[in-house]
PDB file of C-alpha atoms in Angstrom:
ATOM      1  CA  UNK A   4       0.000   0.000   0.000  1.00 70.00           C
ATOM      2  CA  UNK A   5       2.808   2.397   0.861  1.00 65.00           C
ATOM      3  CA  UNK A   6       4.438   1.727  -2.509  1.00 70.00           C
ATOM      4  CA  UNK A   7       1.243   2.641  -4.381  1.00 69.00           C
ATOM      5  CA  UNK A   8       0.857   5.856  -2.406  1.00 59.00           C
ATOM      6  CA  UNK A   9       4.517   6.735  -2.922  1.00 58.00           C
ATOM      7  CA  UNK A  10       4.236   5.999  -6.649  1.00 59.00           C
ATOM      8  CA  UNK A  11       1.121   8.168  -7.040  1.00 65.00           C
ATOM      9  CA  UNK A  12       2.654  11.010  -5.043  1.00 56.00           C
ATOM     10  CA  UNK A  13       5.919  10.949  -6.961  1.00 59.00           C
ATOM     11  CA  UNK A  14       4.049  10.810 -10.283  1.00 61.00           C
ATOM     12  CA  UNK A  15       2.007  13.840  -9.252  1.00 56.00           C
ATOM     13  CA  UNK A  16       5.107  15.795  -8.196  1.00 67.00           C
ATOM     14  CA  UNK A  17       6.924  15.028 -11.441  1.00 60.00           C
ATOM     15  CA  UNK A  18       3.884  15.932 -13.536  1.00 52.00           C
ATOM     16  CA  UNK A  19       3.436  19.168 -11.618  1.00 49.00           C
ATOM     17  CA  UNK A  20       7.130  20.059 -12.021  1.00 47.00           C
ATOM     18  CA  UNK A  21       6.974  19.426 -15.775  1.00 44.00           C
ATOM     19  CA  UNK A  22       3.833  21.561 -16.018  1.00 49.00           C
ATOM     20  CA  UNK A  23       5.458  24.444 -14.141  1.00 50.00           C
ATOM     21  CA  UNK A  24       8.565  24.249 -16.270  1.00 47.00           C
ATOM     22  CA  UNK A  25       6.491  24.420 -19.464  1.00 48.00           C
ATOM     23  CA  UNK A  26       4.234  27.162 -18.126  1.00 50.00           C
ATOM     24  CA  UNK A  27       7.137  29.500 -17.544  1.00 55.00           C
ATOM     25  CA  UNK A  28       9.229  28.748 -20.616  1.00 72.00           C
ATOM     26  CA  UNK A  29      10.073  32.082 -22.187  1.00 91.00           C
ATOM     27  CA  UNK A  30       9.442  32.669 -25.882  1.00 95.00           C
ATOM     28  CA  UNK A  31      12.085  34.997 -27.321  1.00 94.00           C
ATOM     29  CA  UNK A  32      10.420  37.343 -29.789  1.00 95.00           C
ATOM     30  CA  UNK A  33      13.646  37.644 -31.792  1.00 94.00           C
ATOM     31  CA  UNK A  34      14.071  33.908 -32.424  1.00 93.00           C
ATOM     32  CA  UNK A  35      10.550  32.449 -32.225  1.00 94.00           C
ATOM     33  CA  UNK A  36       8.581  31.211 -35.197  1.00 95.00           C
ATOM     34  CA  UNK A  37       4.830  31.736 -35.631  1.00 96.00           C
ATOM     35  CA  UNK A  38       3.888  28.607 -33.660  1.00 95.00           C
ATOM     36  CA  UNK A  39       6.082  29.594 -30.712  1.00 95.00           C
ATOM     37  CA  UNK A  40       4.685  33.138 -30.685  1.00 96.00           C
ATOM     38  CA  UNK A  41       1.124  31.792 -30.773  1.00 96.00           C
ATOM     39  CA  UNK A  42       1.890  29.649 -27.734  1.00 96.00           C
ATOM     40  CA  UNK A  43       1.998  32.883 -25.718  1.00 96.00           C
ATOM     41  CA  UNK A  44      -1.469  33.718 -24.396  1.00 95.00           C
ATOM     42  CA  UNK A  45      -2.609  36.889 -26.153  1.00 95.00           C
ATOM     43  CA  UNK A  46      -0.827  36.338 -29.483  1.00 96.00           C
ATOM     44  CA  UNK A  47      -2.950  34.907 -32.273  1.00 96.00           C
ATOM     45  CA  UNK A  48      -2.080  34.092 -35.881  1.00 97.00           C
ATOM     46  CA  UNK A  49      -2.500  37.657 -37.170  1.00 96.00           C
ATOM     47  CA  UNK A  50      -0.405  39.262 -34.419  1.00 97.00           C
ATOM     48  CA  UNK A  51       2.284  36.582 -34.775  1.00 96.00           C
ATOM     49  CA  UNK A  52       2.444  37.294 -38.517  1.00 97.00           C
ATOM     50  CA  UNK A  53       2.706  41.060 -37.876  1.00 97.00           C
ATOM     51  CA  UNK A  54       5.534  40.509 -35.371  1.00 96.00           C
ATOM     52  CA  UNK A  55       7.409  38.214 -37.768  1.00 96.00           C
ATOM     53  CA  UNK A  56       6.901  40.457 -40.803  1.00 97.00           C
ATOM     54  CA  UNK A  57       8.224  43.490 -38.928  1.00 96.00           C
ATOM     55  CA  UNK A  58      11.172  41.515 -37.554  1.00 95.00           C
ATOM     56  CA  UNK A  59      12.064  40.232 -41.045  1.00 95.00           C
ATOM     57  CA  UNK A  60      11.748  43.709 -42.527  1.00 96.00           C
ATOM     58  CA  UNK A  61      13.620  45.751 -39.890  1.00 94.00           C
ATOM     59  CA  UNK A  62      15.594  43.292 -37.765  1.00 93.00           C
ATOM     60  CA  UNK A  63      15.473  42.197 -34.157  1.00 93.00           C
ATOM     61  CA  UNK A  64      13.503  44.062 -31.519  1.00 94.00           C
ATOM     62  CA  UNK A  65      15.765  45.952 -29.117  1.00 93.00           C
ATOM     63  CA  UNK A  66      13.357  46.144 -26.195  1.00 93.00           C
ATOM     64  CA  UNK A  67       9.703  46.431 -25.244  1.00 93.00           C
ATOM     65  CA  UNK A  68       9.464  50.053 -26.355  1.00 93.00           C
ATOM     66  CA  UNK A  69      10.844  49.084 -29.778  1.00 94.00           C
ATOM     67  CA  UNK A  70       8.126  46.429 -30.107  1.00 95.00           C
ATOM     68  CA  UNK A  71       5.435  48.987 -29.199  1.00 96.00           C
ATOM     69  CA  UNK A  72       6.782  51.469 -31.733  1.00 96.00           C
ATOM     70  CA  UNK A  73       7.090  48.979 -34.595  1.00 96.00           C
ATOM     71  CA  UNK A  74       4.058  46.657 -34.406  1.00 96.00           C
ATOM     72  CA  UNK A  75       0.644  48.213 -34.921  1.00 94.00           C
ATOM     73  CA  UNK A  76      -1.904  47.065 -32.382  1.00 93.00           C
ATOM     74  CA  UNK A  77       0.589  46.280 -29.641  1.00 95.00           C
ATOM     75  CA  UNK A  78       0.706  48.880 -26.914  1.00 94.00           C
ATOM     76  CA  UNK A  79       2.564  49.213 -23.647  1.00 94.00           C
ATOM     77  CA  UNK A  80      -0.135  47.420 -21.649  1.00 95.00           C
ATOM     78  CA  UNK A  81      -0.203  44.572 -24.154  1.00 94.00           C
ATOM     79  CA  UNK A  82       3.563  44.147 -23.950  1.00 95.00           C
ATOM     80  CA  UNK A  83       3.438  43.967 -20.169  1.00 95.00           C
ATOM     81  CA  UNK A  84       0.730  41.283 -20.307  1.00 95.00           C
ATOM     82  CA  UNK A  85       2.591  39.334 -22.986  1.00 95.00           C
ATOM     83  CA  UNK A  86       5.786  39.440 -20.927  1.00 93.00           C
ATOM     84  CA  UNK A  87       3.851  38.123 -17.934  1.00 94.00           C
ATOM     85  CA  UNK A  88       2.616  35.295 -20.161  1.00 95.00           C
ATOM     86  CA  UNK A  89       6.176  34.339 -21.126  1.00 95.00           C
ATOM     87  CA  UNK A  90       7.208  36.580 -24.016  1.00 95.00           C
ATOM     88  CA  UNK A  91      10.799  37.770 -23.752  1.00 94.00           C
ATOM     89  CA  UNK A  92      12.550  40.457 -25.741  1.00 91.00           C
ATOM     90  CA  UNK A  93      16.205  39.465 -25.388  1.00 73.00           C
ATOM     91  CA  UNK A  94      17.864  39.062 -22.017  1.00 47.00           C
ATOM     92  CA  UNK A  95      18.059  42.742 -21.094  1.00 40.00           C
ATOM     93  CA  UNK A  96      14.657  43.909 -22.287  1.00 38.00           C
ATOM     94  CA  UNK A  97      13.354  47.040 -20.661  1.00 40.00           C
ATOM     95  CA  UNK A  98       9.858  47.364 -19.252  1.00 41.00           C
ATOM     96  CA  UNK A  99       7.620  50.081 -20.619  1.00 44.00           C
ATOM     97  CA  UNK A 100       5.260  52.347 -18.758  1.00 47.00           C
ATOM     98  CA  UNK A 101       1.749  50.939 -19.173  1.00 45.00           C
ATOM     99  CA  UNK A 102       0.305  54.452 -18.948  1.00 48.00           C
ATOM    100  CA  UNK A 103       2.134  55.578 -22.080  1.00 48.00           C
ATOM    101  CA  UNK A 104      -0.342  56.258 -24.862  1.00 47.00           C
ATOM    102  CA  UNK A 105       1.841  56.592 -27.954  1.00 50.00           C
ATOM    103  CA  UNK A 106       4.877  54.732 -29.268  1.00 49.00           C
ATOM    104  CA  UNK A 107       6.995  57.844 -28.689  1.00 50.00           C
ATOM    105  CA  UNK A 108       5.747  58.116 -25.108  1.00 50.00           C
ATOM    106  CA  UNK A 109       6.360  54.408 -24.559  1.00 46.00           C
ATOM    107  CA  UNK A 110       9.883  54.689 -25.899  1.00 46.00           C
ATOM    108  CA  UNK A 111      10.533  57.724 -23.719  1.00 46.00           C
ATOM    109  CA  UNK A 112       9.238  55.931 -20.654  1.00 44.00           C
ATOM    110  CA  UNK A 113      11.335  52.795 -21.074  1.00 42.00           C
ATOM    111  CA  UNK A 114      13.488  52.246 -18.054  1.00 40.00           C
ATOM    112  CA  UNK A 115      16.902  50.706 -18.542  1.00 38.00           C
ATOM    113  CA  UNK A 116      17.328  48.158 -15.795  1.00 42.00           C
ATOM    114  CA  UNK A 117      19.176  44.910 -15.468  1.00 48.00           C
ATOM    115  CA  UNK A 118      17.110  41.751 -15.528  1.00 54.00           C
ATOM    116  CA  UNK A 119      16.994  39.632 -12.345  1.00 58.00           C
ATOM    117  CA  UNK A 120      19.422  37.192 -14.005  1.00 60.00           C
ATOM    118  CA  UNK A 121      21.844  40.002 -14.836  1.00 56.00           C
ATOM    119  CA  UNK A 122      21.612  41.312 -11.262  1.00 58.00           C
ATOM    120  CA  UNK A 123      22.340  37.842  -9.863  1.00 59.00           C
ATOM    121  CA  UNK A 124      25.294  37.391 -12.218  1.00 56.00           C
ATOM    122  CA  UNK A 125      26.699  40.786 -11.263  1.00 59.00           C
ATOM    123  CA  UNK A 126      26.358  39.953  -7.566  1.00 62.00           C
ATOM    124  CA  UNK A 127      28.095  36.596  -8.100  1.00 64.00           C
ATOM    125  CA  UNK A 128      31.024  38.288  -9.860  1.00 59.00           C
ATOM    126  CA  UNK A 129      31.714  40.544  -6.845  1.00 57.00           C
TER     127      UNK A 129
END
């Protein structure tokens, strides 16, 4: 009986760990294909195509403000939600102010900060 309980518990823990790992896997906007972009909640086929077309035409996105400025229909609030859902814009992407109303305002409000990973690496180097 103990073996069955242990087996069920360990199976649950492993399944839960795999689920969490998949739920938080980041999708890099500069390397993802259409299917990967669509795996992010909030990005459908049309928005994925717009992101890819703009990236192919003008190169990689520098940060969140660059994405807002270049892709019609994606605003600062959308970028914040997409980032919460797992979209990444390179390792050192900068958050944008969700209250910004225009691409120029969003770009002006971008704050240059190190990501948590960069902060941890810098602390480890000291």
